[in-house]
Amino acid sequence: MRVPEYGWTTQKVFHFLNFLVNGVRALVFVFRRSVQNLHPEIVQHILLDMPSLALFTTYALLILFWAEIYYQARAVSTDRLRPSFFTTNAVVYTIQIAMWLILWWKYIPLLVILSKMFFAGLSLFAALGFLQYGGSL
């Protein structure tokens, strides 16, 4: 996650994403009534779910950072960690966007529940990453 010409390190990107996620969540909280009155309803779901997706990316980046430190300390190659990070995020965003498109096409209440369960699974996945790499440093 290094952008050398701008001095962006993994830590700076993490803090920027964390600031962005919390800022968007604060705005959604402040304008909650307006968000709930938006039509079509899919816009509500996107505004409420997007910060959760960005939060997953933020904490997956933190797990990537810890995993890189962990593997470097054990003299193990870290070549596959970044592609795994990007692939995981691409799969997560693709699944969620597909669910949003289906909900836009035809509102299915069960799919809304599945979407919320998907976010719960993402949170569990991130927690397991925290346990594996954050606890072993």
JSON list of C-alpha atoms in Angstrom, two decimals:
[
{"chain": "A", "resi": 1, "resn": "MET", "atom": "CA", "xyz": [0.00, 0.00, 0.00]},
{"chain": "A", "resi": 2, "resn": "ARG", "atom": "CA", "xyz": [2.97, 2.28, -0.43]},
{"chain": "A", "resi": 3, "resn": "VAL", "atom": "CA", "xyz": [2.74, 5.29, -2.72]},
{"chain": "A", "resi": 4, "resn": "PRO", "atom": "CA", "xyz": [6.35, 6.52, -2.50]},
{"chain": "A", "resi": 5, "resn": "GLU", "atom": "CA", "xyz": [5.98, 9.74, -4.45]},
{"chain": "A", "resi": 6, "resn": "TYR", "atom": "CA", "xyz": [3.39, 10.98, -1.94]},
{"chain": "A", "resi": 7, "resn": "GLY", "atom": "CA", "xyz": [4.83, 9.31, 1.16]},
{"chain": "A", "resi": 8, "resn": "TRP", "atom": "CA", "xyz": [1.73, 7.17, 1.69]},
{"chain": "A", "resi": 9, "resn": "THR", "atom": "CA", "xyz": [2.49, 4.15, 3.82]},
{"chain": "A", "resi": 10, "resn": "THR", "atom": "CA", "xyz": [0.16, 1.35, 4.88]},
{"chain": "A", "resi": 11, "resn": "GLN", "atom": "CA", "xyz": [-0.31, 3.11, 8.21]},
{"chain": "A", "resi": 12, "resn": "LYS", "atom": "CA", "xyz": [-1.22, 6.43, 6.59]},
{"chain": "A", "resi": 13, "resn": "VAL", "atom": "CA", "xyz": [-3.70, 4.71, 4.27]},
{"chain": "A", "resi": 14, "resn": "PHE", "atom": "CA", "xyz": [-5.21, 2.91, 7.30]},
{"chain": "A", "resi": 15, "resn": "HIS", "atom": "CA", "xyz": [-5.65, 6.18, 9.20]},
{"chain": "A", "resi": 16, "resn": "PHE", "atom": "CA", "xyz": [-7.09, 7.92, 6.13]},
{"chain": "A", "resi": 17, "resn": "LEU", "atom": "CA", "xyz": [-9.60, 5.09, 5.55]},
{"chain": "A", "resi": 18, "resn": "ASN", "atom": "CA", "xyz": [-10.51, 5.07, 9.24]},
{"chain": "A", "resi": 19, "resn": "PHE", "atom": "CA", "xyz": [-11.13, 8.83, 9.13]},
{"chain": "A", "resi": 20, "resn": "LEU", "atom": "CA", "xyz": [-13.19, 8.45, 5.95]},
{"chain": "A", "resi": 21, "resn": "VAL", "atom": "CA", "xyz": [-15.33, 5.61, 7.35]},
{"chain": "A", "resi": 22, "resn": "ASN", "atom": "CA", "xyz": [-16.02, 7.42, 10.61]},
{"chain": "A", "resi": 23, "resn": "GLY", "atom": "CA", "xyz": [-16.78, 10.67, 8.80]},
{"chain": "A", "resi": 24, "resn": "VAL", "atom": "CA", "xyz": [-19.29, 9.01, 6.47]},
{"chain": "A", "resi": 25, "resn": "ARG", "atom": "CA", "xyz": [-20.90, 7.15, 9.37]},
{"chain": "A", "resi": 26, "resn": "ALA", "atom": "CA", "xyz": [-21.21, 10.40, 11.31]},
{"chain": "A", "resi": 27, "resn": "LEU", "atom": "CA", "xyz": [-22.86, 12.10, 8.32]},
{"chain": "A", "resi": 28, "resn": "VAL", "atom": "CA", "xyz": [-25.29, 9.21, 7.85]},
{"chain": "A", "resi": 29, "resn": "PHE", "atom": "CA", "xyz": [-26.09, 9.39, 11.58]},
{"chain": "A", "resi": 30, "resn": "VAL", "atom": "CA", "xyz": [-26.67, 13.15, 11.49]},
{"chain": "A", "resi": 31, "resn": "PHE", "atom": "CA", "xyz": [-28.87, 12.91, 8.40]},
{"chain": "A", "resi": 32, "resn": "ARG", "atom": "CA", "xyz": [-30.53, 9.62, 9.39]},
{"chain": "A", "resi": 33, "resn": "ARG", "atom": "CA", "xyz": [-34.11, 10.86, 8.85]},
{"chain": "A", "resi": 34, "resn": "SER", "atom": "CA", "xyz": [-33.25, 12.19, 5.39]},
{"chain": "A", "resi": 35, "resn": "VAL", "atom": "CA", "xyz": [-31.53, 8.92, 4.50]},
{"chain": "A", "resi": 36, "resn": "GLN", "atom": "CA", "xyz": [-34.58, 6.93, 5.60]},
{"chain": "A", "resi": 37, "resn": "ASN", "atom": "CA", "xyz": [-36.81, 9.02, 3.32]},
{"chain": "A", "resi": 38, "resn": "LEU", "atom": "CA", "xyz": [-34.71, 8.46, 0.18]},
{"chain": "A", "resi": 39, "resn": "HIS", "atom": "CA", "xyz": [-36.31, 6.66, -2.74]},
{"chain": "A", "resi": 40, "resn": "PRO", "atom": "CA", "xyz": [-35.69, 4.21, -4.32]},
{"chain": "A", "resi": 41, "resn": "GLU", "atom": "CA", "xyz": [-35.02, 2.18, -1.20]},
{"chain": "A", "resi": 42, "resn": "ILE", "atom": "CA", "xyz": [-31.83, 0.70, -2.65]},
{"chain": "A", "resi": 43, "resn": "VAL", "atom": "CA", "xyz": [-30.16, 4.13, -2.17]},
{"chain": "A", "resi": 44, "resn": "GLN", "atom": "CA", "xyz": [-30.81, 3.77, 1.57]},
{"chain": "A", "resi": 45, "resn": "HIS", "atom": "CA", "xyz": [-29.19, 0.35, 1.61]},
{"chain": "A", "resi": 46, "resn": "ILE", "atom": "CA", "xyz": [-26.14, 1.58, -0.28]},
{"chain": "A", "resi": 47, "resn": "LEU", "atom": "CA", "xyz": [-25.66, 4.61, 2.00]},
{"chain": "A", "resi": 48, "resn": "LEU", "atom": "CA", "xyz": [-26.04, 2.47, 5.11]},
{"chain": "A", "resi": 49, "resn": "ASP", "atom": "CA", "xyz": [-23.91, -0.45, 3.87]},
{"chain": "A", "resi": 50, "resn": "MET", "atom": "CA", "xyz": [-21.04, 1.34, 2.13]},
{"chain": "A", "resi": 51, "resn": "PRO", "atom": "CA", "xyz": [-19.36, 2.46, 5.37]},
{"chain": "A", "resi": 52, "resn": "SER", "atom": "CA", "xyz": [-19.39, -1.15, 6.55]},
{"chain": "A", "resi": 53, "resn": "LEU", "atom": "CA", "xyz": [-17.66, -2.25, 3.35]},
{"chain": "A", "resi": 54, "resn": "ALA", "atom": "CA", "xyz": [-15.07, 0.48, 3.76]},
{"chain": "A", "resi": 55, "resn": "LEU", "atom": "CA", "xyz": [-14.59, -0.53, 7.40]},
{"chain": "A", "resi": 56, "resn": "PHE", "atom": "CA", "xyz": [-13.92, -4.10, 6.30]},
{"chain": "A", "resi": 57, "resn": "THR", "atom": "CA", "xyz": [-11.30, -2.83, 3.84]},
{"chain": "A", "resi": 58, "resn": "THR", "atom": "CA", "xyz": [-9.75, -0.65, 6.54]},
{"chain": "A", "resi": 59, "resn": "TYR", "atom": "CA", "xyz": [-9.37, -3.48, 9.00]},
{"chain": "A", "resi": 60, "resn": "ALA", "atom": "CA", "xyz": [-8.32, -5.95, 6.33]},
{"chain": "A", "resi": 61, "resn": "LEU", "atom": "CA", "xyz": [-5.53, -3.48, 5.59]},
{"chain": "A", "resi": 62, "resn": "LEU", "atom": "CA", "xyz": [-4.56, -3.51, 9.27]},
{"chain": "A", "resi": 63, "resn": "ILE", "atom": "CA", "xyz": [-4.51, -7.32, 9.20]},
{"chain": "A", "resi": 64, "resn": "LEU", "atom": "CA", "xyz": [-2.36, -7.17, 6.06]},
{"chain": "A", "resi": 65, "resn": "PHE", "atom": "CA", "xyz": [0.05, -4.87, 7.89]},
{"chain": "A", "resi": 66, "resn": "TRP", "atom": "CA", "xyz": [0.27, -7.24, 10.86]},
{"chain": "A", "resi": 67, "resn": "ALA", "atom": "CA", "xyz": [0.60, -10.29, 8.61]},
{"chain": "A", "resi": 68, "resn": "GLU", "atom": "CA", "xyz": [3.48, -8.67, 6.73]},
{"chain": "A", "resi": 69, "resn": "ILE", "atom": "CA", "xyz": [5.28, -7.97, 10.02]},
{"chain": "A", "resi": 70, "resn": "TYR", "atom": "CA", "xyz": [4.56, -11.50, 11.24]},
{"chain": "A", "resi": 71, "resn": "TYR", "atom": "CA", "xyz": [5.87, -13.19, 8.07]},
{"chain": "A", "resi": 72, "resn": "GLN", "atom": "CA", "xyz": [8.89, -10.90, 7.78]},
{"chain": "A", "resi": 73, "resn": "ALA", "atom": "CA", "xyz": [9.85, -11.69, 11.38]},
{"chain": "A", "resi": 74, "resn": "ARG", "atom": "CA", "xyz": [9.78, -15.38, 10.51]},
{"chain": "A", "resi": 75, "resn": "ALA", "atom": "CA", "xyz": [11.66, -14.83, 7.23]},
{"chain": "A", "resi": 76, "resn": "VAL", "atom": "CA", "xyz": [8.70, -16.10, 5.19]},
{"chain": "A", "resi": 77, "resn": "SER", "atom": "CA", "xyz": [7.82, -14.60, 1.81]},
{"chain": "A", "resi": 78, "resn": "THR", "atom": "CA", "xyz": [5.10, -11.95, 1.86]},
{"chain": "A", "resi": 79, "resn": "ASP", "atom": "CA", "xyz": [4.62, -11.93, -1.92]},
{"chain": "A", "resi": 80, "resn": "ARG", "atom": "CA", "xyz": [1.13, -13.44, -1.78]},
{"chain": "A", "resi": 81, "resn": "LEU", "atom": "CA", "xyz": [-0.29, -11.24, 0.98]},
{"chain": "A", "resi": 82, "resn": "ARG", "atom": "CA", "xyz": [-1.07, -8.09, -1.04]},
{"chain": "A", "resi": 83, "resn": "PRO", "atom": "CA", "xyz": [-2.67, -9.95, -3.96]},
{"chain": "A", "resi": 84, "resn": "SER", "atom": "CA", "xyz": [-4.76, -11.86, -1.40]},
{"chain": "A", "resi": 85, "resn": "PHE", "atom": "CA", "xyz": [-5.82, -8.56, 0.18]},
{"chain": "A", "resi": 86, "resn": "PHE", "atom": "CA", "xyz": [-6.90, -7.11, -3.17]},
{"chain": "A", "resi": 87, "resn": "THR", "atom": "CA", "xyz": [-8.60, -10.34, -4.28]},
{"chain": "A", "resi": 88, "resn": "THR", "atom": "CA", "xyz": [-10.52, -10.64, -1.02]},
{"chain": "A", "resi": 89, "resn": "ASN", "atom": "CA", "xyz": [-11.71, -7.06, -1.27]},
{"chain": "A", "resi": 90, "resn": "ALA", "atom": "CA", "xyz": [-12.69, -7.48, -4.92]},
{"chain": "A", "resi": 91, "resn": "VAL", "atom": "CA", "xyz": [-14.73, -10.59, -4.09]},
{"chain": "A", "resi": 92, "resn": "VAL", "atom": "CA", "xyz": [-16.44, -8.90, -1.12]},
{"chain": "A", "resi": 93, "resn": "TYR", "atom": "CA", "xyz": [-17.34, -5.77, -3.11]},
{"chain": "A", "resi": 94, "resn": "THR", "atom": "CA", "xyz": [-18.52, -7.85, -6.08]},
{"chain": "A", "resi": 95, "resn": "ILE", "atom": "CA", "xyz": [-20.83, -9.93, -3.88]},
{"chain": "A", "resi": 96, "resn": "GLN", "atom": "CA", "xyz": [-22.28, -6.85, -2.18]},
{"chain": "A", "resi": 97, "resn": "ILE", "atom": "CA", "xyz": [-22.75, -4.95, -5.44]},
{"chain": "A", "resi": 98, "resn": "ALA", "atom": "CA", "xyz": [-24.49, -8.00, -6.92]},
{"chain": "A", "resi": 99, "resn": "MET", "atom": "CA", "xyz": [-26.87, -8.05, -3.95]},
{"chain": "A", "resi": 100, "resn": "TRP", "atom": "CA", "xyz": [-27.57, -4.34, -4.38]},
{"chain": "A", "resi": 101, "resn": "LEU", "atom": "CA", "xyz": [-28.28, -4.81, -8.09]},
{"chain": "A", "resi": 102, "resn": "ILE", "atom": "CA", "xyz": [-30.67, -7.66, -7.37]},
{"chain": "A", "resi": 103, "resn": "LEU", "atom": "CA", "xyz": [-32.44, -5.56, -4.72]},
{"chain": "A", "resi": 104, "resn": "TRP", "atom": "CA", "xyz": [-32.68, -2.68, -7.19]},
{"chain": "A", "resi": 105, "resn": "TRP", "atom": "CA", "xyz": [-34.14, -4.96, -9.84]},
{"chain": "A", "resi": 106, "resn": "LYS", "atom": "CA", "xyz": [-36.56, -6.72, -7.47]},
{"chain": "A", "resi": 107, "resn": "TYR", "atom": "CA", "xyz": [-36.88, -6.09, -3.75]},
{"chain": "A", "resi": 108, "resn": "ILE", "atom": "CA", "xyz": [-36.54, -9.39, -1.90]},
{"chain": "A", "resi": 109, "resn": "PRO", "atom": "CA", "xyz": [-36.75, -9.07, 1.91]},
{"chain": "A", "resi": 110, "resn": "LEU", "atom": "CA", "xyz": [-34.76, -12.31, 2.37]},
{"chain": "A", "resi": 111, "resn": "LEU", "atom": "CA", "xyz": [-31.89, -10.78, 0.39]},
{"chain": "A", "resi": 112, "resn": "VAL", "atom": "CA", "xyz": [-31.79, -7.82, 2.79]},
{"chain": "A", "resi": 113, "resn": "ILE", "atom": "CA", "xyz": [-31.39, -10.31, 5.65]},
{"chain": "A", "resi": 114, "resn": "LEU", "atom": "CA", "xyz": [-28.69, -12.17, 3.69]},
{"chain": "A", "resi": 115, "resn": "SER", "atom": "CA", "xyz": [-26.89, -8.87, 3.12]},
{"chain": "A", "resi": 116, "resn": "LYS", "atom": "CA", "xyz": [-26.86, -8.16, 6.85]},
{"chain": "A", "resi": 117, "resn": "MET", "atom": "CA", "xyz": [-25.64, -11.71, 7.51]},
{"chain": "A", "resi": 118, "resn": "PHE", "atom": "CA", "xyz": [-22.92, -11.15, 4.92]},
{"chain": "A", "resi": 119, "resn": "PHE", "atom": "CA", "xyz": [-21.69, -8.14, 6.89]},
{"chain": "A", "resi": 120, "resn": "ALA", "atom": "CA", "xyz": [-21.79, -10.19, 10.08]},
{"chain": "A", "resi": 121, "resn": "GLY", "atom": "CA", "xyz": [-19.66, -12.84, 8.35]},
{"chain": "A", "resi": 122, "resn": "LEU", "atom": "CA", "xyz": [-17.21, -10.16, 7.20]},
{"chain": "A", "resi": 123, "resn": "SER", "atom": "CA", "xyz": [-16.91, -8.93, 10.77]},
{"chain": "A", "resi": 124, "resn": "LEU", "atom": "CA", "xyz": [-16.24, -12.48, 11.95]},
{"chain": "A", "resi": 125, "resn": "PHE", "atom": "CA", "xyz": [-13.62, -12.91, 9.21]},
{"chain": "A", "resi": 126, "resn": "ALA", "atom": "CA", "xyz": [-11.89, -9.69, 10.29]},
{"chain": "A", "resi": 127, "resn": "ALA", "atom": "CA", "xyz": [-12.01, -10.76, 13.95]},
{"chain": "A", "resi": 128, "resn": "LEU", "atom": "CA", "xyz": [-10.36, -14.07, 13.06]},
{"chain": "A", "resi": 129, "resn": "GLY", "atom": "CA", "xyz": [-7.63, -12.18, 11.23]},
{"chain": "A", "resi": 130, "resn": "PHE", "atom": "CA", "xyz": [-7.14, -10.03, 14.31]},
{"chain": "A", "resi": 131, "resn": "LEU", "atom": "CA", "xyz": [-6.83, -13.13, 16.46]},
{"chain": "A", "resi": 132, "resn": "GLN", "atom": "CA", "xyz": [-4.41, -14.83, 14.12]},
{"chain": "A", "resi": 133, "resn": "TYR", "atom": "CA", "xyz": [-2.04, -11.95, 13.39]},
{"chain": "A", "resi": 134, "resn": "GLY", "atom": "CA", "xyz": [-2.75, -9.31, 16.03]},
{"chain": "A", "resi": 135, "resn": "GLY", "atom": "CA", "xyz": [-2.50, -11.79, 18.87]},
{"chain": "A", "resi": 136, "resn": "SER", "atom": "CA", "xyz": [0.72, -13.38, 17.67]},
{"chain": "A", "resi": 137, "resn": "LEU", "atom": "CA", "xyz": [2.84, -10.23, 17.50]}
]
